[in-house]
């Protein structure tokens, strides 16, 4: 131990650098100015209204130079560091700014995929409208018979001249009703090993043969849909990456979804926890030590999740900006914590937890999707066990 | 923001790990269980290496480092179940002569317990009338005190670091066993039920790690309470799951698993009850 003191280097630092602090200050100032000018939020069932609202916010970000913060500069992004991106997500949530909403797939998945794997023409065609808030993307991966086992997907695409002809169906497609484009995974080689016969296509949602049928979630609203594809013609120029290389193309950016997608939500959960405690003080539940300690433990949980986020972001920053498998560790813990938070909310509210006019009631219901969407908890545990711990694959 | 270990911190951790592997490996652990008692020679060696003087200024003969580095050293100590009043002696480095060098062994009352009371040269805190317990942990002699004493937040943090070491170690032990032990014609680690136990052990340990390292940087009471709750959980549930993965072997005196389990129980009693940390964090929500 003693011998090492001579080479002591820069310490661990949880504080932000002066540049980072300046970035935060400018952002705060801008948010304070712009948020009061936003139109009122549309109701959850007003899909055209939601689309317009989410795109409008994206346009506002674009005009102020905050669009595609974490995207590389040559893709039209700002090339911000992961820490700046973290600050952005933290501050926008704190200030109560709109969520990424309908822009999610465009900004967090399809966009980065095109940026990483697309040709110059493809990048020029698809990336600017995402950044400017002009086009909405959805993600057509899951199928009725291919959920966790995504590689077993069966939607077929056959080459016919300059087009692919696509037939099959997708399910659980979020925002399908309002999307302009769908990042679609299709099978182009029936005989190749499962992962090697898949291709990534950009499907225009208004193409003839595309039918969208909304599905109602347990919360009562239509957040996702079934998408039926009947001999839909997709130009071969809409293929990103090589034919049959779609699995790799997709996986390059799938980890983005798990890396920073939940940063704002952790901030939001901490705010909700504070509101819960204040509500408990008002309604007398706070006098119950068991309830207080439960909230105290949740405070520990979300504080730790925030630290884990900072840790992962610092690791990503050192590792060239690529979110690692740490995302699976985070997602497992966070999705469970979020469900516990809203269960505690029910305990604070008592009978009112059954009232759908209480916001926490709907939030409690939607928290149940967190252990399913974007890879179920069981699948995440498989990933952690096999890819991080090196345990053998099951049969 | 730069929330990751520096090269130097990694080197320090590696240095401590090597020292402990050399001086307190598996065989030494077994020997210690067979013949309990404080190894004074090892204690002085730790002192010479700077373990107790890590946070003393260099001008006073210390190593001149901070809490983040100290936490790494204690995590390593926790990993190998290094016995002795490590926290108490470390905290006494500045005030009790000989503590920093490992010449003097210092014990301290913590809550209603004192570890290593009779082996210590100096005992801090109110211990008059302390009565011995038949300690559940073969490597930690315990006395119960009449009155509950105050607890030092740094002691709580260093304990959390030791718990983190245990949580990490038992995850490794479980994974090693799951890869090699075969049943039904395959390594048991290929069964999801086993795999998922291991994955959860890692998730708890890594979440606790972020909390413990952050608390070492900020030294804020709420961060320390967070670290403590997460690390206690990771260590206590982790040792249990590790035992489960080992099957009947995990229930034996021979296996090292029970030593981790029992030590995690001892450490969980330090720094006041868990409920105090929970109350602190509840108050933090409305403060
Ligand atoms: C709110 C929401 C939004 C979504 N949005 C989209 C979207 O926009 N685009 C899209 O493509 N998809 C989307 N999905 C689909 C999501 O990715 C799938 O639901 C998910 O991958 C699980 O697939 P599944 O529903 O078919 O369940 P299944 O795969 O049938 O799983 C059922 C159960 O079996 C378990 N299981 C399955 N395989 C294993 C295994 N190997 N080991 C252990 N347990 C296993 C699962 O963990 C789960 O508990 C969304 C889902 C939700 C809930």
PDB file of N, CA, C and O in Angstrom, chain B residues 161-227:
ATOM      1  N   UNK B 161     -18.345  -1.640   3.528  1.00  0.00           N
ATOM      2  CA  UNK B 161     -17.319  -2.064   2.570  1.00  0.00           C
ATOM      3  C   UNK B 161     -16.971  -3.536   2.779  1.00  0.00           C
ATOM      4  O   UNK B 161     -16.814  -4.291   1.814  1.00  0.00           O
ATOM      5  N   UNK B 162     -16.857  -3.947   4.046  1.00  0.00           N
ATOM      6  CA  UNK B 162     -16.584  -5.365   4.319  1.00  0.00           C
ATOM      7  C   UNK B 162     -17.732  -6.242   3.822  1.00  0.00           C
ATOM      8  O   UNK B 162     -17.511  -7.311   3.248  1.00  0.00           O
ATOM      9  N   UNK B 163     -18.956  -5.782   4.033  1.00  0.00           N
ATOM     10  CA  UNK B 163     -20.122  -6.545   3.561  1.00  0.00           C
ATOM     11  C   UNK B 163     -20.092  -6.666   2.035  1.00  0.00           C
ATOM     12  O   UNK B 163     -20.432  -7.702   1.478  1.00  0.00           O
ATOM     13  N   UNK B 164     -19.672  -5.595   1.381  1.00  0.00           N
ATOM     14  CA  UNK B 164     -19.571  -5.614  -0.079  1.00  0.00           C
ATOM     15  C   UNK B 164     -18.553  -6.673  -0.521  1.00  0.00           C
ATOM     16  O   UNK B 164     -18.771  -7.405  -1.484  1.00  0.00           O
ATOM     17  N   UNK B 165     -17.428  -6.745   0.213  1.00  0.00           N
ATOM     18  CA  UNK B 165     -16.416  -7.757  -0.090  1.00  0.00           C
ATOM     19  C   UNK B 165     -17.001  -9.156   0.004  1.00  0.00           C
ATOM     20  O   UNK B 165     -16.788 -10.007  -0.873  1.00  0.00           O
ATOM     21  N   UNK B 166     -17.774  -9.376   1.043  1.00  0.00           N
ATOM     22  CA  UNK B 166     -18.414 -10.681   1.212  1.00  0.00           C
ATOM     23  C   UNK B 166     -19.418 -10.944   0.088  1.00  0.00           C
ATOM     24  O   UNK B 166     -19.446 -12.029  -0.497  1.00  0.00           O
ATOM     25  N   UNK B 167     -20.231  -9.934  -0.225  1.00  0.00           N
ATOM     26  CA  UNK B 167     -21.249 -10.114  -1.268  1.00  0.00           C
ATOM     27  C   UNK B 167     -20.595 -10.493  -2.599  1.00  0.00           C
ATOM     28  O   UNK B 167     -21.088 -11.352  -3.329  1.00  0.00           O
ATOM     29  N   UNK B 168     -19.468  -9.854  -2.900  1.00  0.00           N
ATOM     30  CA  UNK B 168     -18.772 -10.138  -4.150  1.00  0.00           C
ATOM     31  C   UNK B 168     -18.165 -11.537  -4.121  1.00  0.00           C
ATOM     32  O   UNK B 168     -18.258 -12.303  -5.071  1.00  0.00           O
ATOM     33  N   UNK B 169     -17.553 -11.856  -2.996  1.00  0.00           N
ATOM     34  CA  UNK B 169     -16.871 -13.146  -2.859  1.00  0.00           C
ATOM     35  C   UNK B 169     -17.858 -14.316  -2.948  1.00  0.00           C
ATOM     36  O   UNK B 169     -17.596 -15.304  -3.613  1.00  0.00           O
ATOM     37  N   UNK B 170     -18.983 -14.213  -2.266  1.00  0.00           N
ATOM     38  CA  UNK B 170     -19.906 -15.353  -2.280  1.00  0.00           C
ATOM     39  C   UNK B 170     -20.537 -15.522  -3.658  1.00  0.00           C
ATOM     40  O   UNK B 170     -20.867 -16.640  -4.053  1.00  0.00           O
ATOM     41  N   UNK B 171     -20.668 -14.428  -4.404  1.00  0.00           N
ATOM     42  CA  UNK B 171     -21.162 -14.556  -5.773  1.00  0.00           C
ATOM     43  C   UNK B 171     -20.139 -15.350  -6.594  1.00  0.00           C
ATOM     44  O   UNK B 171     -20.491 -16.269  -7.326  1.00  0.00           O
ATOM     45  N   UNK B 172     -18.853 -15.044  -6.414  1.00  0.00           N
ATOM     46  CA  UNK B 172     -17.802 -15.792  -7.127  1.00  0.00           C
ATOM     47  C   UNK B 172     -17.799 -17.260  -6.727  1.00  0.00           C
ATOM     48  O   UNK B 172     -17.676 -18.137  -7.572  1.00  0.00           O
ATOM     49  N   UNK B 173     -17.923 -17.506  -5.415  1.00  0.00           N
ATOM     50  CA  UNK B 173     -17.920 -18.899  -4.944  1.00  0.00           C
ATOM     51  C   UNK B 173     -19.089 -19.672  -5.542  1.00  0.00           C
ATOM     52  O   UNK B 173     -18.939 -20.814  -5.985  1.00  0.00           O
ATOM     53  N   UNK B 174     -20.254 -19.030  -5.567  1.00  0.00           N
ATOM     54  CA  UNK B 174     -21.446 -19.696  -6.106  1.00  0.00           C
ATOM     55  C   UNK B 174     -21.249 -19.995  -7.589  1.00  0.00           C
ATOM     56  O   UNK B 174     -21.574 -21.091  -8.061  1.00  0.00           O
ATOM     57  N   UNK B 175     -20.703 -19.031  -8.320  1.00  0.00           N
ATOM     58  CA  UNK B 175     -20.510 -19.217  -9.757  1.00  0.00           C
ATOM     59  C   UNK B 175     -19.495 -20.336 -10.018  1.00  0.00           C
ATOM     60  O   UNK B 175     -19.713 -21.205 -10.859  1.00  0.00           O
ATOM     61  N   UNK B 176     -18.394 -20.325  -9.268  1.00  0.00           N
ATOM     62  CA  UNK B 176     -17.388 -21.391  -9.423  1.00  0.00           C
ATOM     63  C   UNK B 176     -18.016 -22.758  -9.219  1.00  0.00           C
ATOM     64  O   UNK B 176     -17.815 -23.683 -10.003  1.00  0.00           O
ATOM     65  N   UNK B 177     -18.782 -22.867  -8.148  1.00  0.00           N
ATOM     66  CA  UNK B 177     -19.403 -24.154  -7.848  1.00  0.00           C
ATOM     67  C   UNK B 177     -20.406 -24.531  -8.940  1.00  0.00           C
ATOM     68  O   UNK B 177     -20.439 -25.670  -9.389  1.00  0.00           O
ATOM     69  N   UNK B 178     -21.195 -23.554  -9.377  1.00  0.00           N
ATOM     70  CA  UNK B 178     -22.238 -23.828 -10.381  1.00  0.00           C
ATOM     71  C   UNK B 178     -21.629 -24.253 -11.718  1.00  0.00           C
ATOM     72  O   UNK B 178     -22.271 -24.941 -12.504  1.00  0.00           O
ATOM     73  N   UNK B 179     -20.412 -23.834 -11.970  1.00  0.00           N
ATOM     74  CA  UNK B 179     -19.779 -24.222 -13.233  1.00  0.00           C
ATOM     75  C   UNK B 179     -19.194 -25.618 -13.183  1.00  0.00           C
ATOM     76  O   UNK B 179     -19.034 -26.257 -14.209  1.00  0.00           O
ATOM     77  N   UNK B 180     -18.830 -26.072 -12.000  1.00  0.00           N
ATOM     78  CA  UNK B 180     -18.119 -27.347 -11.925  1.00  0.00           C
ATOM     79  C   UNK B 180     -18.981 -28.507 -11.425  1.00  0.00           C
ATOM     80  O   UNK B 180     -18.830 -29.631 -11.882  1.00  0.00           O
ATOM     81  N   UNK B 181     -19.877 -28.245 -10.525  1.00  0.00           N
ATOM     82  CA  UNK B 181     -20.716 -29.318  -9.977  1.00  0.00           C
ATOM     83  C   UNK B 181     -21.721 -29.771 -11.046  1.00  0.00           C
ATOM     84  O   UNK B 181     -22.446 -28.938 -11.601  1.00  0.00           O
ATOM     85  N   UNK B 182     -21.738 -31.071 -11.333  1.00  0.00           N
ATOM     86  CA  UNK B 182     -22.682 -31.570 -12.339  1.00  0.00           C
ATOM     87  C   UNK B 182     -23.765 -32.431 -11.720  1.00  0.00           C
ATOM     88  O   UNK B 182     -23.499 -33.226 -10.818  1.00  0.00           O
ATOM     89  N   UNK B 183     -24.969 -32.278 -12.190  1.00  0.00           N
ATOM     90  CA  UNK B 183     -26.109 -33.127 -11.857  1.00  0.00           C
ATOM     91  C   UNK B 183     -26.975 -33.234 -13.101  1.00  0.00           C
ATOM     92  O   UNK B 183     -27.003 -32.301 -13.907  1.00  0.00           O
ATOM     93  N   UNK B 184     -27.677 -34.330 -13.221  1.00  0.00           N
ATOM     94  CA  UNK B 184     -28.502 -34.561 -14.420  1.00  0.00           C
ATOM     95  C   UNK B 184     -27.674 -34.396 -15.697  1.00  0.00           C
ATOM     96  O   UNK B 184     -28.163 -33.918 -16.712  1.00  0.00           O
ATOM     97  N   UNK B 185     -26.392 -34.711 -15.600  1.00  0.00           N
ATOM     98  CA  UNK B 185     -25.548 -34.699 -16.785  1.00  0.00           C
ATOM     99  C   UNK B 185     -25.126 -33.333 -17.280  1.00  0.00           C
ATOM    100  O   UNK B 185     -24.667 -33.200 -18.402  1.00  0.00           O
ATOM    101  N   UNK B 186     -25.292 -32.302 -16.456  1.00  0.00           N
ATOM    102  CA  UNK B 186     -24.797 -30.977 -16.872  1.00  0.00           C
ATOM    103  C   UNK B 186     -24.403 -30.155 -15.651  1.00  0.00           C
ATOM    104  O   UNK B 186     -24.819 -30.458 -14.537  1.00  0.00           O
ATOM    105  N   UNK B 187     -23.568 -29.138 -15.871  1.00  0.00           N
ATOM    106  CA  UNK B 187     -23.232 -28.276 -14.729  1.00  0.00           C
ATOM    107  C   UNK B 187     -24.520 -27.668 -14.173  1.00  0.00           C
ATOM    108  O   UNK B 187     -25.395 -27.280 -14.957  1.00  0.00           O
ATOM    109  N   UNK B 188     -24.637 -27.607 -12.852  1.00  0.00           N
ATOM    110  CA  UNK B 188     -25.884 -27.076 -12.276  1.00  0.00           C
ATOM    111  C   UNK B 188     -26.109 -25.625 -12.688  1.00  0.00           C
ATOM    112  O   UNK B 188     -27.229 -25.137 -12.703  1.00  0.00           O
ATOM    113  N   UNK B 189     -25.020 -24.927 -13.065  1.00  0.00           N
ATOM    114  CA  UNK B 189     -25.140 -23.541 -13.514  1.00  0.00           C
ATOM    115  C   UNK B 189     -25.873 -23.395 -14.830  1.00  0.00           C
ATOM    116  O   UNK B 189     -26.221 -22.289 -15.236  1.00  0.00           O
ATOM    117  N   UNK B 190     -26.128 -24.517 -15.526  1.00  0.00           N
ATOM    118  CA  UNK B 190     -26.914 -24.440 -16.757  1.00  0.00           C
ATOM    119  C   UNK B 190     -28.411 -24.436 -16.447  1.00  0.00           C
ATOM    120  O   UNK B 190     -29.222 -24.112 -17.306  1.00  0.00           O
ATOM    121  N   UNK B 191     -28.768 -24.801 -15.197  1.00  0.00           N
ATOM    122  CA  UNK B 191     -30.182 -24.730 -14.807  1.00  0.00           C
ATOM    123  C   UNK B 191     -30.541 -23.300 -14.463  1.00  0.00           C
ATOM    124  O   UNK B 191     -29.844 -22.638 -13.692  1.00  0.00           O
ATOM    125  N   UNK B 192     -31.669 -22.864 -15.032  1.00  0.00           N
ATOM    126  CA  UNK B 192     -32.027 -21.463 -14.796  1.00  0.00           C
ATOM    127  C   UNK B 192     -32.262 -21.125 -13.337  1.00  0.00           C
ATOM    128  O   UNK B 192     -31.946 -20.025 -12.892  1.00  0.00           O
ATOM    129  N   UNK B 193     -32.812 -22.067 -12.596  1.00  0.00           N
ATOM    130  CA  UNK B 193     -33.101 -21.766 -11.193  1.00  0.00           C
ATOM    131  C   UNK B 193     -31.809 -21.375 -10.478  1.00  0.00           C
ATOM    132  O   UNK B 193     -31.795 -20.477  -9.632  1.00  0.00           O
ATOM    133  N   UNK B 194     -30.720 -22.038 -10.835  1.00  0.00           N
ATOM    134  CA  UNK B 194     -29.426 -21.740 -10.227  1.00  0.00           C
ATOM    135  C   UNK B 194     -28.834 -20.463 -10.829  1.00  0.00           C
ATOM    136  O   UNK B 194     -28.335 -19.574 -10.135  1.00  0.00           O
ATOM    137  N   UNK B 195     -28.936 -20.382 -12.150  1.00  0.00           N
ATOM    138  CA  UNK B 195     -28.435 -19.223 -12.871  1.00  0.00           C
ATOM    139  C   UNK B 195     -29.030 -17.921 -12.331  1.00  0.00           C
ATOM    140  O   UNK B 195     -28.342 -16.929 -12.114  1.00  0.00           O
ATOM    141  N   UNK B 196     -30.325 -17.948 -12.110  1.00  0.00           N
ATOM    142  CA  UNK B 196     -31.001 -16.723 -11.684  1.00  0.00           C
ATOM    143  C   UNK B 196     -30.650 -16.347 -10.251  1.00  0.00           C
ATOM    144  O   UNK B 196     -30.578 -15.162  -9.915  1.00  0.00           O
ATOM    145  N   UNK B 197     -30.379 -17.339  -9.404  1.00  0.00           N
ATOM    146  CA  UNK B 197     -29.886 -17.018  -8.057  1.00  0.00           C
ATOM    147  C   UNK B 197     -28.572 -16.260  -8.180  1.00  0.00           C
ATOM    148  O   UNK B 197     -28.353 -15.241  -7.519  1.00  0.00           O
ATOM    149  N   UNK B 198     -27.688 -16.756  -9.048  1.00  0.00           N
ATOM    150  CA  UNK B 198     -26.372 -16.124  -9.218  1.00  0.00           C
ATOM    151  C   UNK B 198     -26.521 -14.722  -9.799  1.00  0.00           C
ATOM    152  O   UNK B 198     -25.843 -13.779  -9.360  1.00  0.00           O
ATOM    153  N   UNK B 199     -27.410 -14.566 -10.785  1.00  0.00           N
ATOM    154  CA  UNK B 199     -27.596 -13.252 -11.404  1.00  0.00           C
ATOM    155  C   UNK B 199     -28.078 -12.247 -10.358  1.00  0.00           C
ATOM    156  O   UNK B 199     -27.583 -11.115 -10.297  1.00  0.00           O
ATOM    157  N   UNK B 200     -29.010 -12.656  -9.515  1.00  0.00           N
ATOM    158  CA  UNK B 200     -29.516 -11.738  -8.496  1.00  0.00           C
ATOM    159  C   UNK B 200     -28.422 -11.377  -7.486  1.00  0.00           C
ATOM    160  O   UNK B 200     -28.373 -10.260  -6.976  1.00  0.00           O
ATOM    161  N   UNK B 201     -27.547 -12.337  -7.191  1.00  0.00           N
ATOM    162  CA  UNK B 201     -26.435 -12.036  -6.274  1.00  0.00           C
ATOM    163  C   UNK B 201     -25.578 -10.929  -6.863  1.00  0.00           C
ATOM    164  O   UNK B 201     -25.150 -10.011  -6.169  1.00  0.00           O
ATOM    165  N   UNK B 202     -25.317 -11.025  -8.162  1.00  0.00           N
ATOM    166  CA  UNK B 202     -24.480 -10.013  -8.806  1.00  0.00           C
ATOM    167  C   UNK B 202     -25.191  -8.654  -8.834  1.00  0.00           C
ATOM    168  O   UNK B 202     -24.580  -7.623  -8.555  1.00  0.00           O
ATOM    169  N   UNK B 203     -26.467  -8.671  -9.162  1.00  0.00           N
ATOM    170  CA  UNK B 203     -27.216  -7.407  -9.222  1.00  0.00           C
ATOM    171  C   UNK B 203     -27.178  -6.712  -7.855  1.00  0.00           C
ATOM    172  O   UNK B 203     -26.908  -5.507  -7.759  1.00  0.00           O
ATOM    173  N   UNK B 204     -27.397  -7.469  -6.794  1.00  0.00           N
ATOM    174  CA  UNK B 204     -27.371  -6.852  -5.462  1.00  0.00           C
ATOM    175  C   UNK B 204     -25.974  -6.345  -5.122  1.00  0.00           C
ATOM    176  O   UNK B 204     -25.808  -5.248  -4.584  1.00  0.00           O
ATOM    177  N   UNK B 205     -24.951  -7.134  -5.451  1.00  0.00           N
ATOM    178  CA  UNK B 205     -23.586  -6.720  -5.118  1.00  0.00           C
ATOM    179  C   UNK B 205     -23.192  -5.465  -5.897  1.00  0.00           C
ATOM    180  O   UNK B 205     -22.597  -4.538  -5.338  1.00  0.00           O
ATOM    181  N   UNK B 206     -23.542  -5.414  -7.175  1.00  0.00           N
ATOM    182  CA  UNK B 206     -23.129  -4.259  -7.983  1.00  0.00           C
ATOM    183  C   UNK B 206     -23.893  -2.997  -7.624  1.00  0.00           C
ATOM    184  O   UNK B 206     -23.351  -1.887  -7.686  1.00  0.00           O
ATOM    185  N   UNK B 207     -25.158  -3.142  -7.242  1.00  0.00           N
ATOM    186  CA  UNK B 207     -25.902  -1.966  -6.801  1.00  0.00           C
ATOM    187  C   UNK B 207     -25.315  -1.462  -5.487  1.00  0.00           C
ATOM    188  O   UNK B 207     -25.125  -0.254  -5.285  1.00  0.00           O
ATOM    189  N   UNK B 208     -24.996  -2.406  -4.598  1.00  0.00           N
ATOM    190  CA  UNK B 208     -24.380  -2.019  -3.327  1.00  0.00           C
ATOM    191  C   UNK B 208     -23.023  -1.349  -3.567  1.00  0.00           C
ATOM    192  O   UNK B 208     -22.672  -0.376  -2.908  1.00  0.00           O
ATOM    193  N   UNK B 209     -22.277  -1.845  -4.545  1.00  0.00           N
ATOM    194  CA  UNK B 209     -20.960  -1.267  -4.824  1.00  0.00           C
ATOM    195  C   UNK B 209     -21.076   0.213  -5.182  1.00  0.00           C
ATOM    196  O   UNK B 209     -20.355   1.060  -4.658  1.00  0.00           O
ATOM    197  N   UNK B 210     -22.027   0.524  -6.069  1.00  0.00           N
ATOM    198  CA  UNK B 210     -22.212   1.926  -6.463  1.00  0.00           C
ATOM    199  C   UNK B 210     -22.538   2.769  -5.234  1.00  0.00           C
ATOM    200  O   UNK B 210     -22.026   3.880  -5.072  1.00  0.00           O
ATOM    201  N   UNK B 211     -23.374   2.233  -4.345  1.00  0.00           N
ATOM    202  CA  UNK B 211     -23.779   2.987  -3.151  1.00  0.00           C
ATOM    203  C   UNK B 211     -22.604   3.163  -2.185  1.00  0.00           C
ATOM    204  O   UNK B 211     -22.394   4.248  -1.633  1.00  0.00           O
ATOM    205  N   UNK B 212     -21.820   2.107  -1.987  1.00  0.00           N
ATOM    206  CA  UNK B 212     -20.706   2.173  -1.032  1.00  0.00           C
ATOM    207  C   UNK B 212     -19.619   3.127  -1.553  1.00  0.00           C
ATOM    208  O   UNK B 212     -19.120   3.988  -0.814  1.00  0.00           O
ATOM    209  N   UNK B 213     -19.268   3.007  -2.820  1.00  0.00           N
ATOM    210  CA  UNK B 213     -18.219   3.868  -3.368  1.00  0.00           C
ATOM    211  C   UNK B 213     -18.663   5.334  -3.362  1.00  0.00           C
ATOM    212  O   UNK B 213     -17.859   6.228  -3.092  1.00  0.00           O
ATOM    213  N   UNK B 214     -19.937   5.571  -3.660  1.00  0.00           N
ATOM    214  CA  UNK B 214     -20.415   6.956  -3.650  1.00  0.00           C
ATOM    215  C   UNK B 214     -20.371   7.526  -2.234  1.00  0.00           C
ATOM    216  O   UNK B 214     -19.955   8.664  -2.026  1.00  0.00           O
ATOM    217  N   UNK B 215     -20.781   6.720  -1.260  1.00  0.00           N
ATOM    218  CA  UNK B 215     -20.758   7.196   0.130  1.00  0.00           C
ATOM    219  C   UNK B 215     -19.331   7.496   0.564  1.00  0.00           C
ATOM    220  O   UNK B 215     -19.080   8.410   1.356  1.00  0.00           O
ATOM    221  N   UNK B 216     -18.361   6.747   0.044  1.00  0.00           N
ATOM    222  CA  UNK B 216     -16.965   6.989   0.396  1.00  0.00           C
ATOM    223  C   UNK B 216     -16.493   8.325  -0.165  1.00  0.00           C
ATOM    224  O   UNK B 216     -15.598   8.959   0.379  1.00  0.00           O
ATOM    225  N   UNK B 217     -17.096   8.759  -1.264  1.00  0.00           N
ATOM    226  CA  UNK B 217     -16.705  10.037  -1.859  1.00  0.00           C
ATOM    227  C   UNK B 217     -17.385  11.201  -1.133  1.00  0.00           C
ATOM    228  O   UNK B 217     -16.755  12.205  -0.827  1.00  0.00           O
ATOM    229  N   UNK B 218     -18.676  11.057  -0.834  1.00  0.00           N
ATOM    230  CA  UNK B 218     -19.408  12.191  -0.251  1.00  0.00           C
ATOM    231  C   UNK B 218     -19.350  12.211   1.279  1.00  0.00           C
ATOM    232  O   UNK B 218     -19.426  13.283   1.875  1.00  0.00           O
ATOM    233  N   UNK B 219     -19.284  11.029   1.910  1.00  0.00           N
ATOM    234  CA  UNK B 219     -19.335  10.890   3.373  1.00  0.00           C
ATOM    235  C   UNK B 219     -20.585  11.525   3.977  1.00  0.00           C
ATOM    236  O   UNK B 219     -20.599  11.862   5.156  1.00  0.00           O
ATOM    237  N   UNK B 220     -21.640  11.669   3.196  1.00  0.00           N
ATOM    238  CA  UNK B 220     -22.901  12.232   3.706  1.00  0.00           C
ATOM    239  C   UNK B 220     -23.684  11.162   4.462  1.00  0.00           C
ATOM    240  O   UNK B 220     -23.703  10.008   4.038  1.00  0.00           O
ATOM    241  N   UNK B 221     -24.358  11.565   5.561  1.00  0.00           N
ATOM    242  CA  UNK B 221     -25.102  10.573   6.355  1.00  0.00           C
ATOM    243  C   UNK B 221     -26.105   9.759   5.526  1.00  0.00           C
ATOM    244  O   UNK B 221     -26.190   8.538   5.676  1.00  0.00           O
ATOM    245  N   UNK B 222     -26.859  10.412   4.634  1.00  0.00           N
ATOM    246  CA  UNK B 222     -27.862   9.667   3.862  1.00  0.00           C
ATOM    247  C   UNK B 222     -27.186   8.695   2.892  1.00  0.00           C
ATOM    248  O   UNK B 222     -27.694   7.596   2.652  1.00  0.00           O
ATOM    249  N   UNK B 223     -26.040   9.082   2.359  1.00  0.00           N
ATOM    250  CA  UNK B 223     -25.321   8.181   1.459  1.00  0.00           C
ATOM    251  C   UNK B 223     -24.757   6.982   2.231  1.00  0.00           C
ATOM    252  O   UNK B 223     -24.759   5.854   1.736  1.00  0.00           O
ATOM    253  N   UNK B 224     -24.270   7.264   3.443  1.00  0.00           N
ATOM    254  CA  UNK B 224     -23.728   6.164   4.254  1.00  0.00           C
ATOM    255  C   UNK B 224     -24.845   5.204   4.664  1.00  0.00           C
ATOM    256  O   UNK B 224     -24.701   3.980   4.599  1.00  0.00           O
ATOM    257  N   UNK B 225     -25.990   5.762   5.046  1.00  0.00           N
ATOM    258  CA  UNK B 225     -27.124   4.894   5.417  1.00  0.00           C
ATOM    259  C   UNK B 225     -27.555   4.045   4.225  1.00  0.00           C
ATOM    260  O   UNK B 225     -27.873   2.861   4.367  1.00  0.00           O
ATOM    261  N   UNK B 226     -27.553   4.647   3.041  1.00  0.00           N
ATOM    262  CA  UNK B 226     -27.897   3.906   1.822  1.00  0.00           C
ATOM    263  C   UNK B 226     -26.913   2.767   1.598  1.00  0.00           C
ATOM    264  O   UNK B 226     -27.307   1.620   1.361  1.00  0.00           O
ATOM    265  N   UNK B 227     -25.635   3.090   1.699  1.00  0.00           N
ATOM    266  CA  UNK B 227     -24.588   2.082   1.488  1.00  0.00           C
ATOM    267  C   UNK B 227     -24.779   0.929   2.458  1.00  0.00           C
ATOM    268  O   UNK B 227     -24.684  -0.248   2.091  1.00  0.00           O
TER     269      UNK B 227
END
